[in-house]
Short mmCIF file of C-alpha atoms and ligand atoms in Angstrom, two decimals:
data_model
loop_
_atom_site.label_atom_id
_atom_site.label_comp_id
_atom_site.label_asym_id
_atom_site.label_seq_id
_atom_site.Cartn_x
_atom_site.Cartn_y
_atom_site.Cartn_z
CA UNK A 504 0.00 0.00 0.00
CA UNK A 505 1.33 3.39 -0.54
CA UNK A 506 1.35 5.44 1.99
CA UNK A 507 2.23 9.72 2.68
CA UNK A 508 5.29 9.73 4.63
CA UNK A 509 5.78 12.64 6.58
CA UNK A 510 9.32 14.47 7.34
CA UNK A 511 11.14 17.72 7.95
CA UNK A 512 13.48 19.82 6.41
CA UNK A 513 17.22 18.73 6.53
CA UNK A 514 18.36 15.71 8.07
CA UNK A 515 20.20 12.68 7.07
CA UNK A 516 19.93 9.25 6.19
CA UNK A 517 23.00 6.95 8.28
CA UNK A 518 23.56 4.72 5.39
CA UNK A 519 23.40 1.05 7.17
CA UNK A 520 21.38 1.49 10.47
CA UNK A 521 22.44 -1.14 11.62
CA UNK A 522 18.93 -2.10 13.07
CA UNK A 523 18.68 -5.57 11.88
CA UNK A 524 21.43 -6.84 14.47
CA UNK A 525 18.73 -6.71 17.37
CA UNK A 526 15.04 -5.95 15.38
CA UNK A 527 13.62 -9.11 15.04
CA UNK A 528 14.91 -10.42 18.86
CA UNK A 529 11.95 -10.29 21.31
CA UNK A 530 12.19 -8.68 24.36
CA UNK A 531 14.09 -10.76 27.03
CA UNK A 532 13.83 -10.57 30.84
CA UNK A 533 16.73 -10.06 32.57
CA UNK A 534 16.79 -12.74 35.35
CA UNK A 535 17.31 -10.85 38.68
CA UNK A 536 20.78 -9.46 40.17
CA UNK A 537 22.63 -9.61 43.72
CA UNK A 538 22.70 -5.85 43.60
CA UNK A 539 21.56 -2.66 42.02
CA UNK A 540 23.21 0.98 41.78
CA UNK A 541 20.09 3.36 41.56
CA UNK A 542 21.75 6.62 40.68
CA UNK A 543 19.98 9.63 42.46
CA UNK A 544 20.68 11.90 39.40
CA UNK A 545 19.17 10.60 36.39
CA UNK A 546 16.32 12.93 35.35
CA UNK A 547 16.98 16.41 33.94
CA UNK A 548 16.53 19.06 36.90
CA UNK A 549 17.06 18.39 40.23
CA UNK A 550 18.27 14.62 42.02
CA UNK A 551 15.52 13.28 44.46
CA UNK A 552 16.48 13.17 47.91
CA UNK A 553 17.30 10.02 49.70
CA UNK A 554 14.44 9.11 51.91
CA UNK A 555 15.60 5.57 53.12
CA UNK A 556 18.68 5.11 55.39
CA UNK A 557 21.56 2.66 55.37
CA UNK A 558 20.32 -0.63 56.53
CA UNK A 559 16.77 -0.02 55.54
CA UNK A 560 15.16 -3.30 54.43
CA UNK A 561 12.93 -2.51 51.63
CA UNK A 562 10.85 -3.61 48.72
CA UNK A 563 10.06 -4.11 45.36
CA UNK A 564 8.46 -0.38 44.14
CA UNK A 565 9.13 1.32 47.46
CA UNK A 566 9.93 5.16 47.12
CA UNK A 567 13.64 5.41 48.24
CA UNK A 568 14.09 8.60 46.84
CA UNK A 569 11.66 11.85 46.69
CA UNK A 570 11.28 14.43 43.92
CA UNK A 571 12.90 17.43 45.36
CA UNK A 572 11.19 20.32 44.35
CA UNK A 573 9.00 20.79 40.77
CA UNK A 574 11.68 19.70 38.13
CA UNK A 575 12.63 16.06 39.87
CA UNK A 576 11.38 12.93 39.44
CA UNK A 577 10.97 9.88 42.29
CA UNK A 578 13.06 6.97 42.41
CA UNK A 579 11.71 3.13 43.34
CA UNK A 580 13.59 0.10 44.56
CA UNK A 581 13.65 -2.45 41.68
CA UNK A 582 13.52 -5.14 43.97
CA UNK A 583 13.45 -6.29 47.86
CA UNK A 584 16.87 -5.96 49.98
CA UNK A 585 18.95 -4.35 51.83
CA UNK A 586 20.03 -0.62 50.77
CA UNK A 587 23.85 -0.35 51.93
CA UNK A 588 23.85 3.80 51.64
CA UNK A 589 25.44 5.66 48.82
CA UNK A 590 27.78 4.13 46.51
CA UNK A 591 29.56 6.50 43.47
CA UNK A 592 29.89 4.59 40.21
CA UNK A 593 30.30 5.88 36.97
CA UNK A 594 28.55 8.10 35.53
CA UNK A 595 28.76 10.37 31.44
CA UNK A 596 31.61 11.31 30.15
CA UNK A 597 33.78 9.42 32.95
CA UNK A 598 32.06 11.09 35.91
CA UNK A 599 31.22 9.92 39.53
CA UNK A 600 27.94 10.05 40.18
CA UNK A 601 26.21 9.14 43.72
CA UNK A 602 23.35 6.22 43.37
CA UNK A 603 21.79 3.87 46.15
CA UNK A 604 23.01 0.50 46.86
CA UNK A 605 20.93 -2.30 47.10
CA UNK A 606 21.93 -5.47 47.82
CA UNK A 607 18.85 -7.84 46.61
CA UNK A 608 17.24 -10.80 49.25
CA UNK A 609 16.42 -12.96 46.26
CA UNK A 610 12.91 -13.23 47.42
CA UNK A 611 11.77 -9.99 44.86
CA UNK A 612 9.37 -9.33 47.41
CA UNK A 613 6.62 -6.18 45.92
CA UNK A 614 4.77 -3.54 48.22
CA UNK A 615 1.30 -2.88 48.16
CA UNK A 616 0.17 -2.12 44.54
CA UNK A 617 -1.13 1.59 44.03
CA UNK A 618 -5.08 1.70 43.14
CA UNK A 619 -5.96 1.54 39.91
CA UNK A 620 -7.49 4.50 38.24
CA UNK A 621 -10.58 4.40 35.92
CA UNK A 622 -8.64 6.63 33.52
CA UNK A 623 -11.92 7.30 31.24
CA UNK A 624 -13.59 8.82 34.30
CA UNK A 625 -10.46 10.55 36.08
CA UNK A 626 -9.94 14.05 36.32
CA UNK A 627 -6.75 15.36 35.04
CA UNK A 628 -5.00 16.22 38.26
CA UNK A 629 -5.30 12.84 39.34
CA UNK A 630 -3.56 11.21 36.32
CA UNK A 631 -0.75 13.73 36.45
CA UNK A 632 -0.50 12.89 40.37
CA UNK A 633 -0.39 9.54 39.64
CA UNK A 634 2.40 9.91 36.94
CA UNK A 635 4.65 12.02 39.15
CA UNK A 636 4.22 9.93 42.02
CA UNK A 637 5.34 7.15 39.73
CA UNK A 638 8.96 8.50 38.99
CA UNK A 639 7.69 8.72 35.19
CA UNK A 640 10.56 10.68 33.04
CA UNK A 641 11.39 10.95 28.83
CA UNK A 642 12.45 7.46 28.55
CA UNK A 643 13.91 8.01 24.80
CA UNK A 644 16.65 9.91 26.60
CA UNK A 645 15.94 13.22 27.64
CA UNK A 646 15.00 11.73 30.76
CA UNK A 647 12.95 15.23 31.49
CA UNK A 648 9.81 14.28 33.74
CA UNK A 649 6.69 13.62 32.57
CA UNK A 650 4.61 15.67 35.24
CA UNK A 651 6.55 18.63 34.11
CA UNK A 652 5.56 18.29 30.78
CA UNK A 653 1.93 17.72 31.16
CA UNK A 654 2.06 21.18 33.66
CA UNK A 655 2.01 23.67 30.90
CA UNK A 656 1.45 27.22 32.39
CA UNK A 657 -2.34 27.81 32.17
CA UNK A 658 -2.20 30.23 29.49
CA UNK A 659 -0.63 27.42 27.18
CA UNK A 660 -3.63 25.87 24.63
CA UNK A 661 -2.23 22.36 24.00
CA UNK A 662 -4.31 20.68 21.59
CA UNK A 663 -2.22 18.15 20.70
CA UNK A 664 0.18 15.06 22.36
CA UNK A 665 2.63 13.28 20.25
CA UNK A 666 3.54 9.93 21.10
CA UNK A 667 7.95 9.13 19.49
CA UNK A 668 7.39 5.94 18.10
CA UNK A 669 10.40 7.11 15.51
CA UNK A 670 13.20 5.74 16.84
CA UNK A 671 15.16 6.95 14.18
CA UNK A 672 18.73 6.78 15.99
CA UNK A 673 21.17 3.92 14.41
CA UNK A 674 21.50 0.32 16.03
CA UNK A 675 18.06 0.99 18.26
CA UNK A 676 15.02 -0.93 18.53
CA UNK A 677 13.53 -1.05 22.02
CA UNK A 678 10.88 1.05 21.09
CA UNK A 679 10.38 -0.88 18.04
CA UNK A 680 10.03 -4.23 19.87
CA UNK A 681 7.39 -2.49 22.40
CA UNK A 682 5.04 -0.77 19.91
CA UNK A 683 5.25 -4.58 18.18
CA UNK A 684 4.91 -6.53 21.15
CA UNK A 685 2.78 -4.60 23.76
CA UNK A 686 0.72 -2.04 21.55
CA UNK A 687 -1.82 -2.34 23.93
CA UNK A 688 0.41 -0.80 26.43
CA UNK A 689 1.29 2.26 24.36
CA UNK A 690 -2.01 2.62 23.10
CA UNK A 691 -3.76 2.85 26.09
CA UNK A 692 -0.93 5.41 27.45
CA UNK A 693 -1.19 7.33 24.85
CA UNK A 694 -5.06 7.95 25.08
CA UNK A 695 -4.19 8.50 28.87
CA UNK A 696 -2.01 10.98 28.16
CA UNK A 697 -4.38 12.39 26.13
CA UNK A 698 -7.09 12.97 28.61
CA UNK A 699 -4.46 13.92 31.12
CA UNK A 700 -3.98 16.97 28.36
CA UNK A 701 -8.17 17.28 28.00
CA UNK A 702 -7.06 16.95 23.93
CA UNK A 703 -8.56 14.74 21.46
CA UNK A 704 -6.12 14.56 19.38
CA UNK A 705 -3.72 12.07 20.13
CA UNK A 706 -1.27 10.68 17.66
CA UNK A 707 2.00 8.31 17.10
CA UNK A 708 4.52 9.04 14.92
CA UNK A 709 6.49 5.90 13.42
CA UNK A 710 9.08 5.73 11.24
CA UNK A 711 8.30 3.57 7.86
CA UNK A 712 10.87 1.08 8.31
CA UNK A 713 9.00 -0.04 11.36
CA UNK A 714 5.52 -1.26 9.52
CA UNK A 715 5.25 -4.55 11.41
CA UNK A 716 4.93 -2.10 14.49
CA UNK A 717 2.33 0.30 12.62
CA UNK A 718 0.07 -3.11 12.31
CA UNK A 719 -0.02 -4.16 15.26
CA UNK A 720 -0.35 -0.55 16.52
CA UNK A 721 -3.64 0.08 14.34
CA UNK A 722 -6.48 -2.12 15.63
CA UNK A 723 -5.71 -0.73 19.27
CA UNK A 724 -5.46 2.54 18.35
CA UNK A 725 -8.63 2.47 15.97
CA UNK A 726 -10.49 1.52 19.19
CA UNK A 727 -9.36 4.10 21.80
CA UNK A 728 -9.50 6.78 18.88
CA UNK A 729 -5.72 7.04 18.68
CA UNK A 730 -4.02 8.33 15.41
CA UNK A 731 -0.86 6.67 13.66
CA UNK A 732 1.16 8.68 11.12
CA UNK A 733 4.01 7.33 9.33
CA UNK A 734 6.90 9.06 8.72
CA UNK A 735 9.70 9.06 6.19
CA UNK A 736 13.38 7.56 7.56
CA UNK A 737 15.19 10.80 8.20
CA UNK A 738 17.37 11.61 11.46
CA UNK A 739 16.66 13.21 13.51
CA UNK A 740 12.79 12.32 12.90
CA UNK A 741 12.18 11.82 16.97
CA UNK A 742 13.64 15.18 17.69
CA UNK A 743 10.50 17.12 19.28
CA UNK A 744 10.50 20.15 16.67
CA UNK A 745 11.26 17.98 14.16
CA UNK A 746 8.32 15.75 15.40
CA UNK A 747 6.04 18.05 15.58
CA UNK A 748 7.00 19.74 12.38
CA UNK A 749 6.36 16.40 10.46
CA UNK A 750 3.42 15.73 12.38
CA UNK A 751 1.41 19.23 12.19
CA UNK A 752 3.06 21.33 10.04
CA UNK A 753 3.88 23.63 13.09
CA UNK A 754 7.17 25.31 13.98
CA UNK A 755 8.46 25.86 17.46
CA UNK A 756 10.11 29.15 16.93
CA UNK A 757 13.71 29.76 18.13
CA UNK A 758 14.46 29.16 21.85
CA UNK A 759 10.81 28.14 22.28
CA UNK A 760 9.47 25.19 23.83
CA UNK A 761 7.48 22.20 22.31
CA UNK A 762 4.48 23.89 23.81
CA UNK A 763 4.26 26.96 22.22
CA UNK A 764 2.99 25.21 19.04
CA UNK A 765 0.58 23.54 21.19
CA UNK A 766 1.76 20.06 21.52
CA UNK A 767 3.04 18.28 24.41
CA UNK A 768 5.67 14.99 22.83
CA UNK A 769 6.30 11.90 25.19
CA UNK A 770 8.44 8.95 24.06
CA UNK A 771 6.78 5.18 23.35
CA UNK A 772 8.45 3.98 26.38
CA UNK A 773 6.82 6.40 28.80
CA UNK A 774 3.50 5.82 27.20
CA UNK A 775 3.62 2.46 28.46
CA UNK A 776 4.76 3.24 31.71
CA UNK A 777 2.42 5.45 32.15
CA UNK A 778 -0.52 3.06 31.34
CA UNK A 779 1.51 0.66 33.67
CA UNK A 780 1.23 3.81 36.93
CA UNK A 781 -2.50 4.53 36.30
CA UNK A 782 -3.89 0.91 35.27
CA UNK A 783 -1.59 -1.36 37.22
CA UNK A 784 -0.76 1.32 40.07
CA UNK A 785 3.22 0.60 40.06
CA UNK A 786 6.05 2.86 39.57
CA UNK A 787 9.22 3.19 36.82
CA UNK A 788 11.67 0.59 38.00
CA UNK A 789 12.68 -1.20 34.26
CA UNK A 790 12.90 -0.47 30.94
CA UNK A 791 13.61 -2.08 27.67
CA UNK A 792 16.96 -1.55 26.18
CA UNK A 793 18.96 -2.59 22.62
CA UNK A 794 21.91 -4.13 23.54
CA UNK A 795 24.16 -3.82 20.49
CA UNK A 796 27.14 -3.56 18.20
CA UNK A 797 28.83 -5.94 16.31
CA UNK A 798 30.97 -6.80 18.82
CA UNK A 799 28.36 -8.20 20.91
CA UNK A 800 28.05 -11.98 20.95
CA UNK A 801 23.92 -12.34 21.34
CA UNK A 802 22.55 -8.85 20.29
CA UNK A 803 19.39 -8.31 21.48
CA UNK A 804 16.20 -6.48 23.38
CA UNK A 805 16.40 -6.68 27.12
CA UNK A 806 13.90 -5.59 29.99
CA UNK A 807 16.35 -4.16 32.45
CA UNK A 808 15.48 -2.98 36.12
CA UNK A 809 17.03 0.43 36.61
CA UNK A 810 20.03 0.11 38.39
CA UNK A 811 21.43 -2.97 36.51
CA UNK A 812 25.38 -2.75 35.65
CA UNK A 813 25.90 -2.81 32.24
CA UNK A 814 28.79 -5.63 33.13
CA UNK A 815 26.19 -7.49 34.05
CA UNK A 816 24.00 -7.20 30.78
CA UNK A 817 26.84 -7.56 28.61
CA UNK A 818 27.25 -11.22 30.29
CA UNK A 819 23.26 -11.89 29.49
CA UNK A 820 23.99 -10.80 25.87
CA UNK A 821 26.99 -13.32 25.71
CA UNK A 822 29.66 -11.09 25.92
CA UNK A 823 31.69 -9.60 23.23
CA UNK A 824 33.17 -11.66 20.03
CA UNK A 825 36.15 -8.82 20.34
CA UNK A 826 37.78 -6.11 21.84
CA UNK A 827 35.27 -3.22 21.60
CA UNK A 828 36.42 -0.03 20.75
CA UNK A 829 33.30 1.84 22.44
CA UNK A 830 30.78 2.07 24.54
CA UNK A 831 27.90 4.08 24.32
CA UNK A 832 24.57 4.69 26.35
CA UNK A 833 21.28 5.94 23.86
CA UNK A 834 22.51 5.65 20.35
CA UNK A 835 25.63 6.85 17.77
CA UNK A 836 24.54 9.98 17.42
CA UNK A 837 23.08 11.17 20.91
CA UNK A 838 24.41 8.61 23.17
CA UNK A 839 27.33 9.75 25.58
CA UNK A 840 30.44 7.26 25.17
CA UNK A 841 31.09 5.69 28.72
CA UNK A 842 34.66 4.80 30.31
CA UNK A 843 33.39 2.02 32.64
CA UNK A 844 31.38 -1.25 32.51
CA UNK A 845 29.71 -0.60 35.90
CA UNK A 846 28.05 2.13 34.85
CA UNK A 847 24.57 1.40 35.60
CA UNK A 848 21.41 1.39 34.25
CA UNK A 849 19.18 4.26 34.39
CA UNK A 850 15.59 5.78 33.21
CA UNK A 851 16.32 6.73 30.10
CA UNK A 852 19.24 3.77 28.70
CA UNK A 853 17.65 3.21 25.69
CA UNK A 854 20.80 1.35 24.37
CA UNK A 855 23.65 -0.43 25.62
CA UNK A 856 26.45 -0.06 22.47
CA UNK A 857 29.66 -1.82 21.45
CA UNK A 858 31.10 -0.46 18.45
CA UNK A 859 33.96 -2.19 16.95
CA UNK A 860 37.38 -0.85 16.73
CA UNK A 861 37.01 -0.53 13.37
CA UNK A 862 33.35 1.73 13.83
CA UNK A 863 35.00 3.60 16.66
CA UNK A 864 37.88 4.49 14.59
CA UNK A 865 38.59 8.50 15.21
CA UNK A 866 39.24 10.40 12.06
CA UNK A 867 41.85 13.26 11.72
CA UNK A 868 39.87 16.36 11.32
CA UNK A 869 40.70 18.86 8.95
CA UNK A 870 40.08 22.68 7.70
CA UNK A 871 36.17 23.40 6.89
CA UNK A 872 36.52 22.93 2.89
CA UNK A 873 33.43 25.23 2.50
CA UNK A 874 31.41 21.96 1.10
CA UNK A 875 27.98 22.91 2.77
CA UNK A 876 26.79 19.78 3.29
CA UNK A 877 26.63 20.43 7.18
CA UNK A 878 24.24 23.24 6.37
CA UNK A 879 22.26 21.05 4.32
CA UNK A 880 21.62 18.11 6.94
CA UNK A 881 20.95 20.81 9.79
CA UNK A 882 17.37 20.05 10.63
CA UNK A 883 17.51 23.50 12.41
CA UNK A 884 18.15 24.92 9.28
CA UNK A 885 21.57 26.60 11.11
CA UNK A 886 24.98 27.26 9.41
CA UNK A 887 27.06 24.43 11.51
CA UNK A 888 30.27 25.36 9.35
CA UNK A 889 30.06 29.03 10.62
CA UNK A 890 29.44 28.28 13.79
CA UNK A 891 32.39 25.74 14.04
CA UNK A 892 34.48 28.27 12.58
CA UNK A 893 33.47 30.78 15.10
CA UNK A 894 33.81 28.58 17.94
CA UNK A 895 37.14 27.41 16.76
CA UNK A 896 38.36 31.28 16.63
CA UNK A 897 36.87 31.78 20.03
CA UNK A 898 33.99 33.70 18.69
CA UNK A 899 31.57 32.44 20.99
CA UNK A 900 29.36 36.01 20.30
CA UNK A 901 29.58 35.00 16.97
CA UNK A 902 28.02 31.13 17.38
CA UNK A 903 25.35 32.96 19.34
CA UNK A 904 24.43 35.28 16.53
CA UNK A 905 24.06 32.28 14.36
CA UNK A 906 21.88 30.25 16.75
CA UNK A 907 24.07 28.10 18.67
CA UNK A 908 21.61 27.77 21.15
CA UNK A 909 19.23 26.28 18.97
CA UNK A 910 21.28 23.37 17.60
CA UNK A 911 19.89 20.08 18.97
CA UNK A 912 23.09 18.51 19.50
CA UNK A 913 21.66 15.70 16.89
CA UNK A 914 25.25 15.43 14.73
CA UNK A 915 23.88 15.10 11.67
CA UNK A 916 26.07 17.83 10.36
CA UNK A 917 28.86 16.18 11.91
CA UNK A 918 27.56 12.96 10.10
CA UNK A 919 27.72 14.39 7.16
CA UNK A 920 31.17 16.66 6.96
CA UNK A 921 34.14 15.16 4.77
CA UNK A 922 36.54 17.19 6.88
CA UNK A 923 35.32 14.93 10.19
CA UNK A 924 35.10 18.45 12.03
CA UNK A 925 33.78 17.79 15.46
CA UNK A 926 31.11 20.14 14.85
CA UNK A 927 28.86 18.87 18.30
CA UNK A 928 31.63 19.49 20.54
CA UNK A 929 32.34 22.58 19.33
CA UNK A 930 28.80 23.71 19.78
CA UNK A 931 28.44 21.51 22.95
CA UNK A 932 31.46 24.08 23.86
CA UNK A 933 30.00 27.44 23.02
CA UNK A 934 26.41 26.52 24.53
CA UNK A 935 27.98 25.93 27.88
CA UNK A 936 29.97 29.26 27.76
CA UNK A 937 27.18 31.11 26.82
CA UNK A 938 24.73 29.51 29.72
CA UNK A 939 28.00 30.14 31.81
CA UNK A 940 28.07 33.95 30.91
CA UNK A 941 24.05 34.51 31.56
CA UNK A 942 24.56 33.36 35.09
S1 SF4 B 632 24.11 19.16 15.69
FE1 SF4 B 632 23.13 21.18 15.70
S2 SF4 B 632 24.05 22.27 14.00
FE2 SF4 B 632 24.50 20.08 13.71
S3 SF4 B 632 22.82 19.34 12.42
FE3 SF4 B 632 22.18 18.98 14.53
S4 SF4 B 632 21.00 20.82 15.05
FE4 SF4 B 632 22.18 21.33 13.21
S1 SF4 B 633 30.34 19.85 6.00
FE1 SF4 B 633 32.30 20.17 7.09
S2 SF4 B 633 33.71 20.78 5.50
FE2 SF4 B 633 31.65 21.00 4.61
S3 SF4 B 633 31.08 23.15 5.04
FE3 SF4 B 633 30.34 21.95 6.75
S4 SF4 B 633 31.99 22.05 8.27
FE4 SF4 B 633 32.87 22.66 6.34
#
């Protein structure tokens, strides 16, 4: 059947996506470990404060650690034991980062289940409640929290919520594997979120090389009066503006948020935990994650409780057929590369990523050669050569003048510059001065 593909301006195509290593694996349990590292700082905004102290015996979905203050998110135990205190293991870009220890009694042991909530009748406080109570963030990896988004400021008319079902980054297909397998799940949080937002108009955007996912998507969404839309392969087609752009035809103008055009964008992954906090009454303690490369014996999709050490999920994947040459958590082109094995894992890991020496290899960068094909790829429509050049000269006024502060960080201009310029740190640079100098 043909079908209208919808896209954006810009963007880029990562020849070989490298999807079919893990696409057609179903989702795997992980069996359950002797201990977990929950890190406290793993939603955008503030940590959660520790609420449980060394020694505590607790349970499956206990709250161990609270939202502190609007922009936070809560943190559950994902399983029974003994929390130790606070541990520091490794955190992006070779940090230490403070998470609780628990060391698991083997008996898995749950707390009381939350009351369900007759969604169809509930009023829309009550569903947000339930959502922040649940620990509920941006599980494709902005890990911002869901309560916040559904908040907007009262003068804000949102008339639409998006639902990612792109999943457009190389290598990944969590998402994939959950829209295929549970489409219940992220149907019926997606028409949640929808009357959480009082909007009708409630739709999923999936990328066209996911169709199997689209089918078994449509009779649930037909019946809780959820839209699909299909949209071209392009990266970065799960970016929000670029999302809603395909989607609506709307543009979020510069430095604006999502909002402004009237939509509110949650990933796949949160829809279904969301249906799983209202329906089922239990909080965000696992997610599904790709664990991938081709250096990875067994590649696969794996639901992982947060707080797993990747160690531990390489040995459930098989371990590695040779010496990797990186790791990265999220994807190639948003992921942050990771020193350590023991870094654990948290809300928003939406991959766990090997890449061969050979796929890791760093190029020698070279002069801008004026090409253009950066500008052409920006989805942002920016000038990433100029900018780079700025940067480079210490210009950061002039990378502001140009919009720095709207690039998305995606790398698609990177991607696509023969010169190998590392455009995304460069910008990553200037941004960070400029929020520096505003303080
Ligand atoms: S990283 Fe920034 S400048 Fe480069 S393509 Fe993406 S949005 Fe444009
Ligand atoms: S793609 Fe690279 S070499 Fe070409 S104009 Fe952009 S920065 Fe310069």
């Amino acid at each position: 059947m043909k079908r209208n593909l919808l896209s954006f301006p810009g963007g880029i195509h990562p020849a070989g996506k490298h999807k079919e290593l893990s696409s057609s694996t179903p989702i795997q349990t992980a069996p359950l470990m002797e201990k977990y590292h929950v890190v406290l700082a793993q939603n955008v905004g503030k940590p959660p404060k520790m609420i449980v102290e060394p020694g505590t015996e607790v349970k499956k979905y206990q709250l161990i650690a609270e939202a502190d203050g609007f922009v936070s998110a809560n943190l559950h135990a994902p399983t029974s034991g003994k929390v130790t205190g606070i541990v520091n293991v490794p955190g992006a870009m070779g940090s230490l980062v403070p998470a609780i220890e628990i060391i698991a009694d083997g008996k898995d042991e749950a707390c009381e289940a939350m009351p369900s909530i007759d969604w169809q009748n509930a009023g829309r406080d009550e569903l947000i409640r339930r959502i922040g109570d649940c620990g509920i963030v941006g599980m494709g990896g902005a890990a911002f929290p869901s309560r916040v988004k559904l908040s907007p400021p009262p003068e804000v008319k949102i008339d639409t919520v998006i639902l990612n079902g792109a999943e457009c980054e190389p290598y990944l297909t969590a998402d994939h594997r959950l829209m295929l397998e549970r489409p219940e799940d992220v149907v019926i949080g997606a028409a949640i979120l929808g009357k959480a937002m009082n909007v009708e108009n409630v739709v999923i955007g999936i990328e066209n090389n996911k169709t199997d996912a689209y089918e078994a998507l449509l009779p649930v969404a037909e019946k809780y009066g959820v839209k699909l839309a299909l949209l071209k392969v392009q990266y970065p087609q799960g970016s929000e503006k670029q999302l809603i752009y395909a989607i609506t035809r709307r543009k979020v103008a510069t430095g604006a948020l999502p909002m402004s055009a009237g939509c509110v964008v949650q990933n796949v992954g949160s829809a279904a935990a969301v249906k799983t906090a209202v329906v089922d009454g239990r909080p965000l303690i696992e997610r599904i994650t790709t664990v991938t490369g081709e250096v990875v014996k067994n590649p696969g999709n794996w639901l992982l409780r947060i707080g797993t050490p990747v160690i531990e999920v390489l040995k459930l994947a098989g371990g590695v057929t040779a010496e990797p040459g990186k790791l990265i958590l999220g994807g190639p082109m948003m992921g942050f590369a990771e020193k350590s094995f023991d870094v654990p894992v948290s809300k928003n890991t939406s991959g766990i990523l090997l890449l061969s020496e050979d796929a890791a290899y760093k190029f020698n960068s070279t002069n801008c050669l004026r090409c253009g094909r950066c500008v052409a790829a920006c989805p942002m429509l920016l000038a990433p050569c100029v900018i780079g050049t700025a940067v480079e000269g210490g210009r950061t006024d002039l990378a502001a003048e140009n919009h720095v502060m709207d690039c998305l960080e995606c790398g698609a201009c990177a991607f696509a510059c023969p010169a190998h310029r590392p455009l995304v740190q460069y910008f990553r640079r200037a941004k960070a001065e400029i929020r520096r100098q505003k303080k």
